[in-house]
Coordinates of C-alpha atoms (C1' of nucleotides) in Angstrom, one line a residue:
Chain P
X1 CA 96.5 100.3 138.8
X2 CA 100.1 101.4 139.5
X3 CA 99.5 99.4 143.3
X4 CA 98.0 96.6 142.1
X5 CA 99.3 94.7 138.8
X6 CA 96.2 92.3 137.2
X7 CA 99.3 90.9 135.3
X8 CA 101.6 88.8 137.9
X9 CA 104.7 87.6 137.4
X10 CA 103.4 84.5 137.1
X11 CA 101.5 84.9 134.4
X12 CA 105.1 86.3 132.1
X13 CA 106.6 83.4 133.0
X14 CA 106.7 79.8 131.1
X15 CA 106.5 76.8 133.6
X16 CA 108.5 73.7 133.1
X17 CA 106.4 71.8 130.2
X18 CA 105.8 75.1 128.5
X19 CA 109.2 75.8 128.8
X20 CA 110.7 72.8 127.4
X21 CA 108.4 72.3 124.9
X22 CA 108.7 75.6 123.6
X23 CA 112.7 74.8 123.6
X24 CA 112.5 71.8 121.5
X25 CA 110.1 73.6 119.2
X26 CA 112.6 76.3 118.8
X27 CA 115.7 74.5 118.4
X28 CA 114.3 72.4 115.7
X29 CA 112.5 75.3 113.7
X30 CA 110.4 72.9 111.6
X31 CA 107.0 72.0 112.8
X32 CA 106.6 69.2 115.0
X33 CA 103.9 66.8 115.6
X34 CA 101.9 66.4 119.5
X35 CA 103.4 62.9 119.8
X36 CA 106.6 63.6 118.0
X37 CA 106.7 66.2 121.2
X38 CA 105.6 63.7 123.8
X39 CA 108.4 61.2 122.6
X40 CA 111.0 63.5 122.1
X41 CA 110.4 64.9 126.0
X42 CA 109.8 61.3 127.9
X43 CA 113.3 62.0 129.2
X44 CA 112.3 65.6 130.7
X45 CA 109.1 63.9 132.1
X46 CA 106.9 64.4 129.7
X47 CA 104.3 61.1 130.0
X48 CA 101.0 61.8 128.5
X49 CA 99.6 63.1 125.8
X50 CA 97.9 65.9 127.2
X51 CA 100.4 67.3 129.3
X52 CA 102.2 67.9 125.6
X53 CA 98.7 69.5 124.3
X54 CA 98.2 71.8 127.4
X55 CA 101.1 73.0 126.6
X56 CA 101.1 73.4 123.5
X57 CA 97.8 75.4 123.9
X58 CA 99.3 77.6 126.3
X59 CA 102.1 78.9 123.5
X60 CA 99.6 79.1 120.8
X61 CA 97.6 81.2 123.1
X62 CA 100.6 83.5 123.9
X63 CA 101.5 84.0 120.0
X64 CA 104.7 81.9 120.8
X65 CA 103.9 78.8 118.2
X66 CA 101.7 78.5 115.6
X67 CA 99.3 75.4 114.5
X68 CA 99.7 74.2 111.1
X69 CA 96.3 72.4 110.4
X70 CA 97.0 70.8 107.4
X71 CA 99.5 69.0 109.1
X72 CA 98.7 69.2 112.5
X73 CA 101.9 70.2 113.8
X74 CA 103.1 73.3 115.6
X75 CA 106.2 75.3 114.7
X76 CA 108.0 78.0 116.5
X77 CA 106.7 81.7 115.3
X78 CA 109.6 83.5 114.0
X79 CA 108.1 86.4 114.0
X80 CA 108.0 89.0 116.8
X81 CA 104.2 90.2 116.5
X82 CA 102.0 88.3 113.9
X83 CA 99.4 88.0 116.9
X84 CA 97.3 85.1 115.9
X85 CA 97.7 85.6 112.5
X86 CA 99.6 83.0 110.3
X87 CA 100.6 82.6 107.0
X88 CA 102.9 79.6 106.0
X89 CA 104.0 77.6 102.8
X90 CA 104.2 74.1 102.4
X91 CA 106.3 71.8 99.7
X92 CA 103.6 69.5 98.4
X93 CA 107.2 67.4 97.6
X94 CA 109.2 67.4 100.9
X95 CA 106.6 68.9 102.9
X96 CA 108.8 71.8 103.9
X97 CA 107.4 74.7 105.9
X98 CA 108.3 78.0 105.9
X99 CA 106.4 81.0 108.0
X100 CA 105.6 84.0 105.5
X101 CA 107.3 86.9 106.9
X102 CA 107.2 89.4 103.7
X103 CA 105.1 92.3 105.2
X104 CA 103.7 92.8 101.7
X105 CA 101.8 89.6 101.7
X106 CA 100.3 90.0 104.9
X107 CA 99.5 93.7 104.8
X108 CA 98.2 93.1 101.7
X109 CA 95.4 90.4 102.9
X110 CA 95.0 92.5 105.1
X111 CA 94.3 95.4 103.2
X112 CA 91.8 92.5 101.3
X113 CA 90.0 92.0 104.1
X114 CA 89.0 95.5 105.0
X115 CA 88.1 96.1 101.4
X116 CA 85.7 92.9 101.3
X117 CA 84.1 94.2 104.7
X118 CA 85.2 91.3 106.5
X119 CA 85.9 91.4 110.2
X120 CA 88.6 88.9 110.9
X121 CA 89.5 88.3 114.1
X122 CA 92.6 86.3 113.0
X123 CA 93.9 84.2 109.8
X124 CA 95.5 81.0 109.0
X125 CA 96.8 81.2 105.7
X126 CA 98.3 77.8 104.2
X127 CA 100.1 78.2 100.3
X128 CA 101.1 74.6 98.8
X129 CA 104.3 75.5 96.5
X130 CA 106.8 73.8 95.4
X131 CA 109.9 74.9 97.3
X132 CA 113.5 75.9 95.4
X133 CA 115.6 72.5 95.7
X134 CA 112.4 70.4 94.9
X135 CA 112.1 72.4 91.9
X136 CA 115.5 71.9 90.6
X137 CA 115.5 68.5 91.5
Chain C
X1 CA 72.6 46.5 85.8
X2 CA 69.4 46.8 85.3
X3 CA 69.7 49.1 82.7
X4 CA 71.4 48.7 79.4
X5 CA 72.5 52.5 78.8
X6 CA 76.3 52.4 78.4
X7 CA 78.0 55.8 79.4
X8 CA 80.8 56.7 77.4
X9 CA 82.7 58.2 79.3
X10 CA 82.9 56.2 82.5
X11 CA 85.7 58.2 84.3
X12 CA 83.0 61.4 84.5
X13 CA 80.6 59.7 86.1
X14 CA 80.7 59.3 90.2
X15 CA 79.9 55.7 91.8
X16 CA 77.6 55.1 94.2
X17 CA 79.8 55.8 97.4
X18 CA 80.8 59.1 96.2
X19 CA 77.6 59.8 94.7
X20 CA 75.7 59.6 98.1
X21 CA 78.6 61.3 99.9
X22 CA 78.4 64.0 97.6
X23 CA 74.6 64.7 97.7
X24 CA 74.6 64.3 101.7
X25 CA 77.0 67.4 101.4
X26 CA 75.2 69.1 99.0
X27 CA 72.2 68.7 101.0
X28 CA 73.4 69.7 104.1
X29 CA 75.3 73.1 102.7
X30 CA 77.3 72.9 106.1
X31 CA 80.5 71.4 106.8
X32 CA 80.1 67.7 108.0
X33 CA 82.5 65.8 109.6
X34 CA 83.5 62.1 108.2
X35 CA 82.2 60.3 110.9
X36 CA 78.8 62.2 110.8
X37 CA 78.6 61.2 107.2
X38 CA 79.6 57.7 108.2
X39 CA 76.6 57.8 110.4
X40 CA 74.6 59.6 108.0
X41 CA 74.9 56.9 105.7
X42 CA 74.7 53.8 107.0
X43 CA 71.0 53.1 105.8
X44 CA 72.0 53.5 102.5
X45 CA 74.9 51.0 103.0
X46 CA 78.1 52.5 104.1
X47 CA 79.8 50.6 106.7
X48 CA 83.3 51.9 107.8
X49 CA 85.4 54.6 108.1
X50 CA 87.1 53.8 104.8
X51 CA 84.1 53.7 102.4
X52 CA 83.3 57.3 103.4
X53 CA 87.7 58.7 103.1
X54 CA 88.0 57.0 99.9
X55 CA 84.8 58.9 98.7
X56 CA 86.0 62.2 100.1
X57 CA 89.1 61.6 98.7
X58 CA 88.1 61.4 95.8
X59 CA 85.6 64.6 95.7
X60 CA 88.4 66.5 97.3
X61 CA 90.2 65.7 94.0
X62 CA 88.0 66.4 91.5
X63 CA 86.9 69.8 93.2
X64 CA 83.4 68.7 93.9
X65 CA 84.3 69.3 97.6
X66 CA 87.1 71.0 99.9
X67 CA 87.8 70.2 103.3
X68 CA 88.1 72.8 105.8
X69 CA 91.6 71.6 107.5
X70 CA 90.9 73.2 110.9
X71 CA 87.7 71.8 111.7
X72 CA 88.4 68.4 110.0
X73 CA 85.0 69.0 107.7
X74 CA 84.3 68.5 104.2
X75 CA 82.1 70.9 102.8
X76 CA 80.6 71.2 99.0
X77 CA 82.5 73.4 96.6
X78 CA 79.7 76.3 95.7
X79 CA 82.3 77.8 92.7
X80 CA 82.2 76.4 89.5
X81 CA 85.6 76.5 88.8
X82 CA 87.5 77.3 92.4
X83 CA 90.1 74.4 91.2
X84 CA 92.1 73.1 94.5
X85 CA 92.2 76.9 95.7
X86 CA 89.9 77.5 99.1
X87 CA 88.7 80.3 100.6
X88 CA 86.4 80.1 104.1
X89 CA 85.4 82.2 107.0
X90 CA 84.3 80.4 109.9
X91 CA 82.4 82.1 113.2
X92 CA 84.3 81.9 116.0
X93 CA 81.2 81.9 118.2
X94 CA 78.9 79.7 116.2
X95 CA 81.3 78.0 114.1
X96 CA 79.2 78.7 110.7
X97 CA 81.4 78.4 107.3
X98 CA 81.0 80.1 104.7
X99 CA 83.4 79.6 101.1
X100 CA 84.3 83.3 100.2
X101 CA 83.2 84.0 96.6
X102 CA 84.5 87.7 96.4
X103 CA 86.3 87.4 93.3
X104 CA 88.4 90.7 94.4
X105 CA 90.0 88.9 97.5
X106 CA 91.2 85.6 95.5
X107 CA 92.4 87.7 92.7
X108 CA 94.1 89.9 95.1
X109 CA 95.5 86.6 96.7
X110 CA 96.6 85.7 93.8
X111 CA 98.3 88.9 92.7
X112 CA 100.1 89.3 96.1
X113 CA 101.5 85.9 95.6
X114 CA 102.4 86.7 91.9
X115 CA 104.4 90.0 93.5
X116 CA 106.1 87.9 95.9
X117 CA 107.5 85.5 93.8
X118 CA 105.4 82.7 95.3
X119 CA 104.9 80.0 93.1
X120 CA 101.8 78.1 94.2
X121 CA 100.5 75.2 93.1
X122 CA 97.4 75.7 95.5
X123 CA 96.3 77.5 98.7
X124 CA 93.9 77.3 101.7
X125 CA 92.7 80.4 103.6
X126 CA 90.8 80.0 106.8
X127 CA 89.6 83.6 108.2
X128 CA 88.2 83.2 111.6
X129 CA 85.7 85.9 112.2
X130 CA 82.4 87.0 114.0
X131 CA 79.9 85.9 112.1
X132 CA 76.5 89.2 111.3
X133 CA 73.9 87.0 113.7
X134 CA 76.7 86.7 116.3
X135 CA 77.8 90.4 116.4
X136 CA 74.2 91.3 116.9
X137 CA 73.6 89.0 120.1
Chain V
dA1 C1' 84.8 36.8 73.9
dT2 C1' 88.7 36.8 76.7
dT3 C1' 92.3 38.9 79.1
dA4 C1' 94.7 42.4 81.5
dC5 C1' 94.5 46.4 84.0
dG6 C1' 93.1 50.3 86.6
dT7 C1' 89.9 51.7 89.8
dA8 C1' 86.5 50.9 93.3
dT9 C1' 84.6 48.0 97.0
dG10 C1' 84.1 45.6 101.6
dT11 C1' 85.9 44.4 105.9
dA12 C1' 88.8 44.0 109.9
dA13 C1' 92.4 45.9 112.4
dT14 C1' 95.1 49.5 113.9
dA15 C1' 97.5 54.0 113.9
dA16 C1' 97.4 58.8 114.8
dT17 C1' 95.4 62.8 116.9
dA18 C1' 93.0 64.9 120.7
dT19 C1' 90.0 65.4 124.9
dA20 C1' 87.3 64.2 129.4
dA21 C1' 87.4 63.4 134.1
dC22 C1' 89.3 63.6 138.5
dA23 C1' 92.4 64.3 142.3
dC24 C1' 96.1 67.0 143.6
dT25 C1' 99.7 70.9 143.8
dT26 C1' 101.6 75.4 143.5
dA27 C1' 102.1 80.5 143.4
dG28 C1' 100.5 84.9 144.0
dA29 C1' 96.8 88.2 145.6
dG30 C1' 94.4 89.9 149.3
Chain O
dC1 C1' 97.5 82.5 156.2
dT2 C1' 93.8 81.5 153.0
dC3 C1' 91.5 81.7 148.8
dT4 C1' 91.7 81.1 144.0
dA5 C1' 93.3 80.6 139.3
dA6 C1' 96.3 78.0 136.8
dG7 C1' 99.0 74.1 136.2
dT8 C1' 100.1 69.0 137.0
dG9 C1' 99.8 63.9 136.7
dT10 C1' 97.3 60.0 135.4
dT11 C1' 94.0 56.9 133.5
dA12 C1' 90.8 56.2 130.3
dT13 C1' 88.4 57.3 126.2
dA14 C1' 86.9 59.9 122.0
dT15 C1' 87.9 61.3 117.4
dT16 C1' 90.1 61.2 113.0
dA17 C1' 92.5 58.6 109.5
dT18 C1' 95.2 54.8 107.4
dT19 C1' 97.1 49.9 106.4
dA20 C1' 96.4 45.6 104.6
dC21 C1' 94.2 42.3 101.9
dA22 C1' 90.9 39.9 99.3
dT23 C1' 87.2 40.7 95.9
dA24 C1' 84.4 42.9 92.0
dC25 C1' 83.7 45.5 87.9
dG26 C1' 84.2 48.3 83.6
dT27 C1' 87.1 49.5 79.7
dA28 C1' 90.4 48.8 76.2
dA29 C1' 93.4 45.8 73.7
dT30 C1' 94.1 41.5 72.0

DNA sequence: ATTACGTATGTAATAATATAACACTTAGAG
DNA sequence: CTCTAAGTGTTATATTATTACATACGTAAT
């Protein structure tokens, strides 16, 4: 074990499509469509479809984005260990996201799912509200 | 018409399209996929893609049916009175659905979100698990 | 009974989302 | 160095969903 590491470098490390799509997904914070991707990155390279949804993949694999299926878009996981578990809310007006980070909530269902004897493996939780400037407006 | 009854209230009753979509689902008890049902019903005259989203559409709205986001499937509602608010776990091996009844997890869905000072208008819960016929083998 | 209106229908075309197949490259482990 | 797993680039295609437009049909008001 302490001669031979399963876990190479390479693997820690993001290559070039990973990387820059995980950039643009970060700098822009809201969730992003596949294509939205490929257009935005034709300048870095990017030319087809899939290399856009191999990487994306990749990053949902490694916890580093998250899938919104209602929406199918991705957005950058703000939060440092929600594994594979996900829990977002969505303006039904302006279709703003937000990720839920309020550890009540989440330990909560949680705490739900262990009393209902259900073995989850991993949740995608999807609230529809209507978000504070739609509602005054 | 070949009959002469007159229903009173029209805007209760389903037409055709969204009456055969809605017993195919029924039927089948599974999640189906629009283009299966497109397939599924072409004998009995549906002919595009259209026919069988407008039906959905329209099921989805009155509660009849939900559609599981992640899967793309529609599958029938089997609460009375769930409204727009859906609950599923899905097998990750065998990729069997099943809508969560347990009145204890929605309510407590719905009492975290009243804690957190979520105002939700509706929500969709997708719990990935491993399914009791999939654990075994 | 006729009209107006809202809803549904039928059809063709196309947009948007995602994957298959295949040949090639690269980096790290042994 | 060589083997292998993972990633890349590219073309083509599959899957999912909507736009646009013309037509039909039931209901309520006139």
């Amino acid at each position: 074990m302490s001669s031979t590491h399963t876990h190479s470098k390479k693997s820690q490390i993001l290559t070039k499509n990973q990387r820059i799509v995980l950039d643009l997904l970060q700098n822009s914070g809201e969730p992003l469509k596949a294509y939205f991707i490929l257009d935005s990155l034709k300048k870095e390279g990017l030319n087809s479809p899939l290399q856009v949804y191999r990487a994306l993949d990749k990053l949902v694999e490694l916890g580093k984005i998250h899938k919104i299926e209602s929406i199918n878009s991705f957005i950058i996981c703000n939060n440092s260990n929600c594994a594979s578990n996900t829990a977002f809310t969505i303006c039904e007006r302006c279709g703003k996201v937000k990720e839920i980070k309020n550890k009540n909530l989440t330990d909560g269902v949680s705490d739900l799912v262990k009393d209902n004897q259900l073995e989850i493996t991993r949740y995608n939780l999807e609230f529809y509200v209507l978000c504070k400037s739609c509602k005054i407006n």
